Amino acid sequence: MDADESLVADVIPVEHAPIAAAVTPDGQRVYVTNFGSSSVSVIDTATGTVVTTIGVNSGPWGIAVSPDGLRAYAACFGSSTVAVIDTTTNNVTATVSGLDKPLGLTPAPDGSRVYVASQGGNRVDVINTDTYTVTASVPVGSGPRNVAFTPDGTEAYVTEEGANAVQVIDTATLTVTATLTGFSFPRGVKASPDGQRVYVTEYGGNRLDVIDTATHTLATAITGLSIPIGLAISDDGLRAYVACEGDDSVVTVDLVTNQLIDTVAGFHAPTWLVLTPDQLDLYVVNNGNETVRVLRSPAGAYPDVGPLSGGTPVTIIGDALGSTTAVRFGGAPAASFTVVSDQEIRAVSPRLPTDVVLEVIAGQHTPRTVDRFYYLQDSVLTGISPTSGRLSGGAPLTVTGRGLITTTSVNFDGVAVTPSSVYDDKVTVTVPPAQTPGPVRVTVVTRSNSYRYAIYTYTGPPGISSLTPASGSTAGGEPVLINGTELSFTTGVTIGGRPAAFGIISSTRISVVTPPAAAPGPADVVVTTTAGTSTAVGAFVYT
């Protein structure tokens, strides 16, 4: 959904000082915390009205819905509790105590736990959702505000306003494994659907930060936002929606180009926003005038880009679509289409060579243009450099090819890494670590297709077991076989500190020609590979 000034917007009154919102997985209800009235408003998304208001303990702040949609959890700042709401009956069925001024909270992807930022205790509390008790607490820096899980649930990212930092919690060990500093009042935090990035709003820095989850480093920062607070990420990972309190706006960010592409004004101190599961409506909490405003998707195609080879699922939004008999991409029929409702069609793009006009036809009527669809050049990977490296990773790697400008990640046999730089013919990434030596496939993930892959080989540190022969003349020039392990990617050999010409025979053997020596005696043999070095002290004796 791209925001637009002309969007039809519903404005739904709620209660005093609304703060946050959460949507159920089926998209039928939105829950809104009202800090000032100690209540939660329940909005029916079909009618755009508040269907009930639930009383909770004092000062509800953050709210989240369980992955199965059966419960909502409201962090009650005033009472240091979490209210558990049955979403079927909309009654509070349990109250979790033992917290300390909780603010943001989020359930784990499997729903078994809820992580709560207890600001008063400078910790993240872990609630067991079977017993509704706090079973663990993880000390963090000062002023924890919000928590987000990576999609696989292995890490939780915590924004800390007091420490101006983001901390990473390993959910298996419940320990902080990384601390990222240099922020200015970080607030909202969300992970990308593929888990490669975590996005953080800095309301002190007026920017949206992009964290690389593979390296736990700040990959880039998107500037130009005015006191950004709330944050939502589209399910395809291509768009971010940011609530900006400074200019009372909602800004749309293209997460491929990292550019601000749209701004909708006219809000009133927007604090939070949630995107419905169908990606068509954005619910924005207005703390300033105690309302929730709903932004509707404008007519158009979602997404409006895809590869030349076709096959892109496209949702078409508009009016009077129920009688559609054909969908055409630049005159060519869609590969397939289904009329969902009078406002929605789902089509699949055909193979085409260029950008086209997207049309719908009802019966024998004249085609009606609904949008443009942009075909991207197919992405082709032609090579990588280097082609090998140590198990610990950490080295820069360059992917070359064409059509790479929309690269969102580079995958090493399923391990996704966010690029540090992206050009149409070149992408640079940092090699992730691996557990075992051996080859892996390197592929690029773009908004187009990739038809080729490259092989990157992880190598362990080299080892030297023996030399044959182990002695020779000080004049040099004698052939010697070095036997050992992990020698396939040897980059250099020295004997007695002097470079020796070498040739790689196999992973366990290389041949060298001894360099001359100044005097007789034992000499160290050093083999250097892309994964490290090995030294055999005094292994070759000059005679």
Coordinates of C-alpha atoms in Angstrom, one line a residue:
M1 CA 0.0 0.0 0.0
D2 CA 1.4 3.4 -1.0
A3 CA 0.0 6.3 1.0
D4 CA -1.6 9.1 -1.0
E5 CA -3.2 12.4 0.0
S6 CA -6.4 11.5 -1.9
L7 CA -7.0 8.3 0.1
V8 CA -10.5 7.9 1.6
A9 CA -9.9 7.8 5.4
D10 CA -12.2 6.7 8.2
V11 CA -11.7 8.5 11.5
I12 CA -12.8 6.4 14.5
P13 CA -13.1 8.0 17.9
V14 CA -11.6 6.0 20.8
E15 CA -11.0 7.0 24.5
H16 CA -8.6 9.2 26.4
A17 CA -4.9 9.3 25.3
P18 CA -4.7 6.3 23.0
I19 CA -1.1 5.0 22.6
A20 CA -0.8 1.8 20.6
A21 CA -2.7 -0.7 18.4
A22 CA -2.6 -4.3 17.3
V23 CA -4.5 -6.2 14.7
T24 CA -5.7 -9.8 14.8
P25 CA -4.3 -12.3 12.3
D26 CA -7.6 -12.5 10.5
G27 CA -7.8 -8.7 10.1
Q28 CA -11.2 -8.5 11.7
R29 CA -10.3 -6.6 14.9
V30 CA -7.9 -3.8 15.9
Y31 CA -7.2 -3.4 19.6
V32 CA -6.2 0.1 20.8
T33 CA -4.8 1.0 24.3
N34 CA -6.2 4.1 26.0
F35 CA -3.7 5.2 28.5
G36 CA -5.8 8.0 30.1
S37 CA -9.0 5.9 30.6
S38 CA -7.3 2.6 31.5
S39 CA -9.1 0.8 28.7
V40 CA -8.7 -1.0 25.4
S41 CA -11.0 -0.1 22.5
V42 CA -11.9 -2.9 20.0
I43 CA -12.5 -1.8 16.4
D44 CA -14.5 -3.9 13.9
T45 CA -12.5 -3.4 10.7
A46 CA -15.5 -4.3 8.5
T47 CA -17.7 -1.5 9.9
G48 CA -15.0 0.9 11.1
T49 CA -16.6 1.3 14.5
V50 CA -15.6 0.5 18.2
V51 CA -17.7 -2.5 19.1
T52 CA -16.7 -2.7 22.7
T53 CA -14.3 -1.2 25.3
I54 CA -12.5 -3.3 27.8
G55 CA -11.5 -2.0 31.2
V56 CA -7.9 -2.9 32.2
N57 CA -5.5 -2.0 35.0
S58 CA -4.1 1.6 35.0
G59 CA -2.2 3.1 32.2
P60 CA -2.2 0.6 29.4
W61 CA 0.6 1.3 26.9
G62 CA 1.8 -1.4 24.5
I63 CA -0.5 -4.0 23.1
A64 CA 0.0 -7.2 21.0
V65 CA -2.1 -10.1 19.7
S66 CA -0.9 -13.7 19.9
P67 CA 0.0 -15.4 16.7
D68 CA -3.1 -17.6 16.9
G69 CA -5.3 -14.5 17.4
L70 CA -6.9 -15.9 20.6
R71 CA -5.4 -13.5 23.1
A72 CA -4.4 -9.8 23.3
Y73 CA -1.8 -8.7 25.7
A74 CA -1.9 -5.1 27.1
A75 CA 1.1 -3.7 29.1
C76 CA -0.3 -1.7 32.0
F77 CA 2.4 0.9 32.8
G78 CA 0.5 2.3 35.9
S79 CA 0.1 -1.0 37.7
S80 CA 3.2 -2.9 36.4
T81 CA 1.1 -5.7 35.1
V82 CA 0.1 -7.2 31.7
A83 CA -3.6 -7.8 31.0
V84 CA -4.5 -11.0 29.1
I85 CA -7.6 -10.5 26.9
D86 CA -9.6 -13.3 25.4
T87 CA -10.3 -12.0 21.9
T88 CA -13.4 -14.2 21.5
T89 CA -15.2 -12.8 24.5
N90 CA -13.2 -9.5 24.8
N91 CA -12.9 -10.1 28.6
V92 CA -9.7 -9.9 30.7
T93 CA -9.0 -13.5 31.7
A94 CA -5.7 -13.1 33.5
T95 CA -3.4 -10.5 35.0
V96 CA 0.4 -11.0 35.0
S97 CA 2.2 -9.3 37.8
G98 CA 5.9 -9.0 38.6
L99 CA 6.8 -6.5 35.9
D100 CA 8.2 -3.0 36.5
K101 CA 6.6 -0.1 34.5
P102 CA 6.1 -2.1 31.3
L103 CA 5.8 -0.3 27.9
G104 CA 6.2 -2.3 24.7
L105 CA 5.7 -6.0 24.4
T106 CA 5.5 -8.7 21.7
P107 CA 4.8 -12.4 21.6
A108 CA 7.4 -14.9 20.3
P109 CA 6.6 -16.2 16.8
D110 CA 5.5 -19.5 18.3
G111 CA 3.3 -17.8 20.9
S112 CA 4.9 -19.6 23.8
R113 CA 6.3 -16.5 25.4
V114 CA 5.7 -12.7 25.5
Y115 CA 8.7 -10.4 25.9
V116 CA 8.0 -7.2 27.8
A117 CA 10.2 -4.1 28.1
S118 CA 10.0 -3.2 31.8
Q119 CA 11.3 0.3 31.7
G120 CA 11.3 0.8 35.5
G121 CA 13.6 -2.3 36.0
N122 CA 15.8 -1.8 33.0
R123 CA 15.1 -5.3 31.9
V124 CA 13.1 -7.5 29.5
D125 CA 10.7 -9.8 31.3
V126 CA 9.7 -13.1 29.7
I127 CA 6.1 -14.3 30.3
N128 CA 5.1 -17.9 29.9
T129 CA 1.8 -17.9 28.0
D130 CA 0.7 -21.3 29.5
T131 CA 1.0 -20.2 33.1
Y132 CA 0.8 -16.4 32.7
T133 CA 3.8 -15.9 34.9
V134 CA 7.2 -14.1 34.5
T135 CA 9.7 -17.0 34.2
A136 CA 12.8 -15.0 33.4
S137 CA 14.2 -11.5 33.3
V138 CA 17.0 -10.3 31.0
P139 CA 18.9 -7.2 32.3
V140 CA 19.4 -4.6 29.6
G141 CA 20.5 -1.0 29.4
S142 CA 18.5 1.9 30.7
G143 CA 15.0 2.8 29.4
P144 CA 14.0 -0.2 27.3
R145 CA 11.0 0.8 25.2
N146 CA 10.0 -1.8 22.6
V147 CA 10.9 -5.4 21.6
A148 CA 10.8 -7.2 18.2
F149 CA 11.6 -10.8 17.3
T150 CA 13.3 -12.0 14.2
P151 CA 10.9 -14.2 12.3
D152 CA 12.6 -17.4 13.4
G153 CA 12.4 -16.4 17.1
T154 CA 16.1 -16.8 17.8
E155 CA 16.8 -13.1 18.6
A156 CA 14.9 -10.3 20.2
Y157 CA 15.9 -6.6 19.5
V158 CA 15.2 -4.1 22.2
T159 CA 15.2 -0.3 21.8
E160 CA 16.6 1.6 24.8
E161 CA 15.9 5.3 25.1
G162 CA 17.8 5.8 28.2
A163 CA 21.0 4.2 26.8
N164 CA 20.4 5.4 23.2
A165 CA 21.1 1.8 22.2
V166 CA 19.7 -1.3 20.7
Q167 CA 20.4 -4.6 22.4
V168 CA 20.1 -8.1 20.9
I169 CA 18.9 -11.0 23.1
D170 CA 19.6 -14.6 22.3
T171 CA 16.3 -16.2 23.1
A172 CA 17.9 -19.6 23.7
T173 CA 20.3 -18.5 26.4
L174 CA 18.4 -15.3 27.5
T175 CA 21.6 -13.3 27.3
V176 CA 22.5 -10.1 25.5
T177 CA 24.8 -11.0 22.7
A178 CA 25.2 -7.6 21.0
T179 CA 24.8 -3.9 21.9
L180 CA 24.5 -1.3 19.1
T181 CA 25.2 2.2 20.2
G182 CA 25.0 5.7 18.5
F183 CA 21.3 6.1 18.4
S184 CA 19.3 9.1 19.5
F185 CA 16.1 8.1 21.4
P186 CA 15.3 4.9 19.5
R187 CA 11.7 4.0 19.7
G188 CA 9.9 1.7 17.3
V189 CA 11.5 -1.6 16.2
K190 CA 10.4 -4.1 13.6
A191 CA 12.1 -7.0 11.7
S192 CA 11.8 -7.6 8.0
P193 CA 9.8 -10.7 7.0
D194 CA 13.0 -12.5 5.8
G195 CA 14.8 -11.7 9.1
Q196 CA 17.7 -10.0 7.3
R197 CA 17.1 -6.6 8.7
V198 CA 15.7 -4.9 11.7
Y199 CA 14.3 -1.3 11.4
V200 CA 14.4 1.2 14.2
T201 CA 12.8 4.7 14.4
E202 CA 15.0 7.3 16.0
Y203 CA 12.8 10.2 17.1
G204 CA 15.8 12.1 18.4
G205 CA 17.7 11.5 15.1
N206 CA 14.8 12.0 12.7
R207 CA 15.7 8.8 10.8
L208 CA 14.9 5.2 10.2
D209 CA 17.8 2.9 11.0
V210 CA 18.5 -0.4 9.1
I211 CA 20.3 -3.0 11.1
D212 CA 22.0 -6.0 9.5
T213 CA 21.0 -9.0 11.6
A214 CA 23.8 -11.2 10.3
T215 CA 26.5 -8.8 11.5
H216 CA 24.6 -6.8 14.2
T217 CA 25.7 -3.6 12.6
L218 CA 24.0 -0.5 11.3
A219 CA 23.8 -1.0 7.6
T220 CA 22.3 2.4 6.7
A221 CA 20.1 5.2 8.0
I222 CA 17.2 6.7 6.1
T223 CA 16.9 10.4 7.0
G224 CA 14.3 13.1 6.4
L225 CA 11.7 12.0 9.0
S226 CA 10.3 14.4 11.6
I227 CA 10.2 12.8 15.0
P228 CA 9.4 9.2 13.8
I229 CA 7.8 7.0 16.4
G230 CA 5.5 4.2 15.2
L231 CA 6.6 1.7 12.5
A232 CA 5.0 -0.9 10.3
I233 CA 6.6 -3.1 7.6
S234 CA 4.7 -4.6 4.7
D235 CA 4.5 -8.4 4.4
D236 CA 6.7 -8.4 1.3
G237 CA 9.4 -6.3 3.0
L238 CA 9.3 -3.6 0.3
R239 CA 7.6 -0.8 2.3
A240 CA 7.9 0.8 5.7
Y241 CA 5.2 3.1 7.1
V242 CA 6.3 5.5 9.7
A243 CA 4.2 7.7 12.1
C244 CA 6.0 11.1 12.4
E245 CA 4.9 13.2 15.4
G246 CA 7.0 16.2 14.3
D247 CA 4.9 17.1 11.3
D248 CA 1.8 15.0 12.1
S249 CA 2.3 12.7 9.1
V250 CA 2.6 9.1 7.9
V251 CA 5.6 8.6 5.6
T252 CA 6.0 5.6 3.2
V253 CA 9.6 4.4 2.7
D254 CA 10.7 2.2 -0.2
L255 CA 12.9 -0.3 1.5
V256 CA 14.7 -1.3 -1.8
T257 CA 15.9 2.1 -2.6
N258 CA 15.7 3.4 1.0
Q259 CA 13.9 6.5 -0.3
L260 CA 10.9 8.4 1.2
I261 CA 8.3 8.0 -1.5
D262 CA 5.1 9.4 -0.1
T263 CA 3.7 11.5 2.8
V264 CA 0.2 11.8 4.1
A265 CA -0.4 14.8 6.4
G266 CA -3.3 15.8 8.7
F267 CA -2.8 13.5 11.6
H268 CA -2.7 14.6 15.3
A269 CA 0.3 13.4 17.2
P270 CA 0.4 10.0 15.6
T271 CA 2.0 7.5 17.9
W272 CA 1.4 4.0 16.5
L273 CA 0.2 2.3 13.3
V274 CA -0.6 -1.2 12.2
L275 CA -1.1 -2.7 8.7
T276 CA -4.0 -5.2 8.2
P277 CA -3.0 -8.7 7.1
D278 CA -4.3 -8.1 3.5
Q279 CA -1.9 -5.1 3.4
L280 CA -4.8 -2.8 2.2
D281 CA -5.6 -0.7 5.3
L282 CA -3.3 1.2 7.7
Y283 CA -4.7 2.0 11.2
V284 CA -3.0 5.1 12.7
V285 CA -3.4 6.0 16.4
N286 CA -3.8 9.8 16.9
N287 CA -2.9 10.6 20.5
G288 CA -3.5 14.3 19.9
N289 CA -7.3 14.1 19.1
E290 CA -8.1 10.6 20.5
T291 CA -8.9 8.9 17.3
V292 CA -7.8 6.2 15.0
R293 CA -7.5 7.1 11.3
V294 CA -7.8 4.4 8.6
L295 CA -5.8 4.9 5.4
R296 CA -7.3 3.0 2.5
S297 CA -5.2 1.7 -0.4
P298 CA -5.5 3.8 -3.5
A299 CA -6.6 2.0 -6.7
G300 CA -3.7 0.3 -8.4
A301 CA -1.5 -2.8 -8.6
Y302 CA 0.3 -4.3 -5.6
P303 CA 3.1 -4.9 -6.3
D304 CA 3.6 -2.9 -9.5
V305 CA 6.9 -4.5 -10.4
G306 CA 8.1 -7.9 -11.5
P307 CA 10.6 -9.8 -13.6
L308 CA 10.5 -10.0 -17.4
S309 CA 9.8 -13.7 -17.1
G310 CA 6.4 -13.1 -15.5
G311 CA 4.9 -15.1 -12.7
T312 CA 4.4 -12.2 -10.3
P313 CA 1.2 -12.4 -8.2
V314 CA -0.4 -9.0 -8.4
T315 CA -3.4 -7.7 -6.3
I316 CA -5.5 -5.1 -8.2
I317 CA -7.4 -2.7 -6.1
G318 CA -10.2 -0.5 -7.4
D319 CA -14.0 -0.1 -7.8
A320 CA -16.5 -2.0 -9.9
L321 CA -14.2 -4.9 -10.5
G322 CA -16.7 -7.6 -9.9
S323 CA -17.7 -8.1 -13.5
T324 CA -14.2 -8.2 -14.9
T325 CA -13.8 -10.7 -17.7
A326 CA -10.2 -10.1 -18.6
V327 CA -7.0 -8.6 -17.2
R328 CA -4.3 -7.4 -19.6
F329 CA -0.7 -6.4 -19.2
G330 CA 0.1 -4.1 -22.1
G331 CA -2.4 -5.9 -24.3
A332 CA -1.2 -9.4 -23.3
P333 CA -3.6 -11.4 -21.1
A334 CA -2.7 -12.1 -17.6
A335 CA -1.3 -15.6 -17.0
S336 CA -4.3 -16.1 -14.7
F337 CA -6.6 -14.0 -12.6
T338 CA -9.3 -14.3 -10.0
V339 CA -12.0 -11.8 -9.1
V340 CA -12.0 -11.7 -5.3
S341 CA -14.6 -8.9 -4.9
D342 CA -15.9 -5.8 -6.5
Q343 CA -12.8 -4.0 -5.1
E344 CA -10.1 -6.7 -5.6
I345 CA -8.6 -8.9 -8.3
R346 CA -5.7 -11.3 -8.0
A347 CA -3.7 -11.7 -11.2
V348 CA -0.4 -13.3 -12.3
S349 CA 1.8 -11.3 -14.7
P350 CA 2.7 -12.8 -18.1
R351 CA 6.2 -12.8 -19.6
L352 CA 6.8 -9.4 -21.3
P353 CA 9.7 -7.3 -22.5
T354 CA 8.9 -3.9 -21.2
D355 CA 6.8 -1.7 -18.8
V356 CA 3.1 -1.8 -19.6
V357 CA -0.3 -0.4 -18.9
L358 CA -2.4 -2.7 -16.7
E359 CA -6.0 -2.9 -17.8
V360 CA -9.2 -4.6 -16.7
I361 CA -12.1 -5.3 -19.0
A362 CA -15.8 -5.9 -17.9
G363 CA -17.8 -7.8 -20.5
Q364 CA -17.5 -6.1 -23.9
H365 CA -16.7 -2.7 -22.4
T366 CA -13.6 -0.6 -23.3
P367 CA -10.5 -1.6 -21.3
R368 CA -10.0 0.5 -18.2
T369 CA -6.5 1.5 -17.1
V370 CA -5.8 0.8 -13.4
D371 CA -2.1 1.3 -13.1
R372 CA 1.3 0.7 -14.8
F373 CA 3.2 -2.5 -14.3
Y374 CA 7.0 -2.2 -14.4
Y375 CA 9.0 -5.1 -15.7
L376 CA 12.5 -5.4 -14.3
Q377 CA 15.5 -6.7 -16.1
D378 CA 16.2 -10.3 -15.1
S379 CA 18.9 -10.4 -12.5
V380 CA 22.0 -12.5 -13.5
L381 CA 24.9 -13.3 -11.2
T382 CA 28.1 -13.7 -13.3
G383 CA 30.7 -14.1 -10.5
I384 CA 31.9 -13.6 -7.0
S385 CA 35.2 -12.5 -5.5
P386 CA 36.8 -14.0 -3.5
T387 CA 35.6 -17.5 -4.0
S388 CA 36.7 -18.9 -0.7
G389 CA 37.4 -17.9 2.9
R390 CA 37.7 -18.9 6.5
L391 CA 34.9 -20.4 8.5
S392 CA 34.6 -17.4 10.7
G393 CA 33.5 -15.2 7.8
G394 CA 33.8 -11.5 8.1
A395 CA 35.5 -10.8 4.8
P396 CA 34.0 -8.6 2.1
L397 CA 32.7 -10.3 -0.9
T398 CA 31.7 -8.8 -4.3
V399 CA 28.9 -10.2 -6.4
T400 CA 29.1 -9.1 -10.1
G401 CA 26.4 -9.4 -12.7
R402 CA 23.6 -7.3 -14.2
G403 CA 20.1 -6.3 -13.1
L404 CA 21.3 -6.3 -9.4
I405 CA 20.0 -2.8 -8.4
T406 CA 17.0 -4.2 -6.5
T407 CA 19.0 -6.8 -4.6
T408 CA 17.6 -7.1 -1.0
S409 CA 19.9 -9.9 0.2
V410 CA 22.7 -12.3 -0.8
N411 CA 22.1 -15.9 0.4
F412 CA 24.9 -18.3 1.4
D413 CA 23.0 -21.6 1.3
G414 CA 20.0 -20.1 3.0
V415 CA 21.9 -17.7 5.3
A416 CA 20.7 -14.3 4.1
V417 CA 23.0 -11.2 4.4
T418 CA 22.0 -7.6 3.8
P419 CA 24.3 -5.9 1.2
S420 CA 26.5 -3.0 2.3
S421 CA 26.3 -1.5 -1.2
V422 CA 24.2 -2.2 -4.2
Y423 CA 24.7 -1.2 -7.8
D424 CA 23.2 -2.6 -11.0
D425 CA 26.4 -4.5 -11.9
K426 CA 27.9 -5.1 -8.4
V427 CA 26.8 -5.9 -4.9
T428 CA 29.0 -6.0 -1.8
V429 CA 28.3 -8.1 1.3
T430 CA 30.1 -9.4 4.3
V431 CA 30.6 -13.2 4.3
P432 CA 28.7 -14.8 7.2
P433 CA 30.3 -17.4 9.4
A434 CA 29.7 -21.2 8.8
Q435 CA 29.9 -24.2 11.0
T436 CA 31.7 -26.6 8.7
P437 CA 34.1 -26.4 5.8
G438 CA 32.8 -26.9 2.2
P439 CA 31.1 -25.3 -0.7
V440 CA 27.9 -23.3 -0.5
R441 CA 25.7 -21.7 -3.2
V442 CA 25.7 -17.9 -3.3
T443 CA 22.5 -16.4 -4.9
V444 CA 21.1 -12.9 -5.0
V445 CA 17.6 -12.1 -4.0
T446 CA 16.1 -9.3 -6.0
R447 CA 12.7 -8.0 -7.1
S448 CA 13.4 -9.8 -10.4
N449 CA 14.7 -13.3 -11.0
S450 CA 18.2 -14.9 -10.6
Y451 CA 19.1 -17.6 -13.1
R452 CA 22.6 -18.4 -11.9
Y453 CA 24.5 -19.0 -8.7
A454 CA 28.2 -19.1 -7.7
I455 CA 30.1 -21.4 -5.4
Y456 CA 31.8 -20.0 -2.3
T457 CA 34.0 -22.5 -0.3
Y458 CA 34.4 -22.2 3.4
T459 CA 37.8 -23.5 4.4
G460 CA 39.2 -24.4 7.8
P461 CA 42.7 -23.3 8.8
P462 CA 45.5 -25.1 6.9
G463 CA 47.7 -27.8 8.5
I464 CA 51.2 -29.1 7.6
S465 CA 51.9 -32.8 8.4
S466 CA 55.1 -33.5 6.5
L467 CA 57.6 -32.4 3.7
T468 CA 59.1 -34.7 1.1
P469 CA 62.0 -34.4 1.0
A470 CA 62.6 -32.5 4.2
S471 CA 66.1 -31.3 3.3
G472 CA 68.0 -29.8 0.4
S473 CA 70.7 -27.5 -0.8
T474 CA 71.1 -23.9 0.3
A475 CA 71.2 -23.1 -3.4
G476 CA 67.4 -23.7 -3.6
G477 CA 65.5 -24.7 -6.7
E478 CA 64.6 -28.2 -5.4
P479 CA 61.0 -29.6 -5.7
V480 CA 59.3 -30.4 -2.4
L481 CA 55.9 -31.8 -1.6
I482 CA 54.1 -30.3 1.4
N483 CA 51.5 -32.7 2.8
G484 CA 48.7 -31.4 5.1
T485 CA 45.1 -30.4 5.3
E486 CA 42.9 -27.6 3.8
L487 CA 45.5 -26.7 1.2
S488 CA 43.2 -26.1 -1.7
F489 CA 43.1 -22.4 -1.4
T490 CA 46.8 -21.7 -0.7
T491 CA 47.8 -18.2 -1.5
G492 CA 51.4 -18.2 -0.4
V493 CA 54.3 -20.3 0.9
T494 CA 57.5 -19.2 2.5
I495 CA 60.5 -21.3 3.6
G496 CA 62.9 -19.6 5.9
G497 CA 61.0 -16.4 5.5
R498 CA 61.5 -16.3 1.7
P499 CA 58.7 -16.8 -0.8
A500 CA 58.6 -20.1 -2.6
A501 CA 57.0 -20.8 -5.9
F502 CA 54.1 -23.3 -5.4
G503 CA 51.4 -25.2 -7.2
I504 CA 48.2 -26.7 -5.7
I505 CA 47.8 -30.4 -6.3
S506 CA 44.9 -31.2 -4.0
S507 CA 43.4 -30.2 -0.6
T508 CA 46.1 -32.3 1.1
R509 CA 49.2 -31.6 -1.1
I510 CA 51.0 -28.7 -2.7
S511 CA 54.3 -28.7 -4.6
V512 CA 56.9 -26.0 -3.9
V513 CA 60.3 -25.0 -5.3
T514 CA 62.7 -24.1 -2.5
P515 CA 64.1 -20.6 -2.5
P516 CA 67.9 -20.2 -1.8
A517 CA 69.0 -19.8 1.8
A518 CA 71.8 -17.7 3.2
A519 CA 73.2 -20.5 5.4
P520 CA 72.6 -24.2 6.3
G521 CA 70.2 -25.2 9.0
P522 CA 66.5 -25.7 9.8
A523 CA 64.0 -23.3 8.3
D524 CA 60.3 -22.6 9.1
V525 CA 57.7 -23.5 6.5
V526 CA 54.7 -21.3 6.4
V527 CA 51.6 -22.0 4.3
T528 CA 49.0 -19.2 3.9
T529 CA 45.4 -19.8 2.6
T530 CA 42.3 -17.8 2.4
A531 CA 41.4 -19.3 5.8
G532 CA 44.6 -18.6 7.7
T533 CA 48.2 -19.7 8.1
S534 CA 50.0 -22.8 9.3
T535 CA 53.7 -22.9 10.4
A536 CA 55.9 -26.0 10.6
V537 CA 58.8 -24.8 12.7
G538 CA 62.2 -26.0 11.3
A539 CA 60.5 -28.5 9.0
F540 CA 62.9 -28.0 6.1
V541 CA 66.7 -28.3 6.7
Y542 CA 69.1 -26.6 4.3
T543 CA 72.3 -28.5 3.9

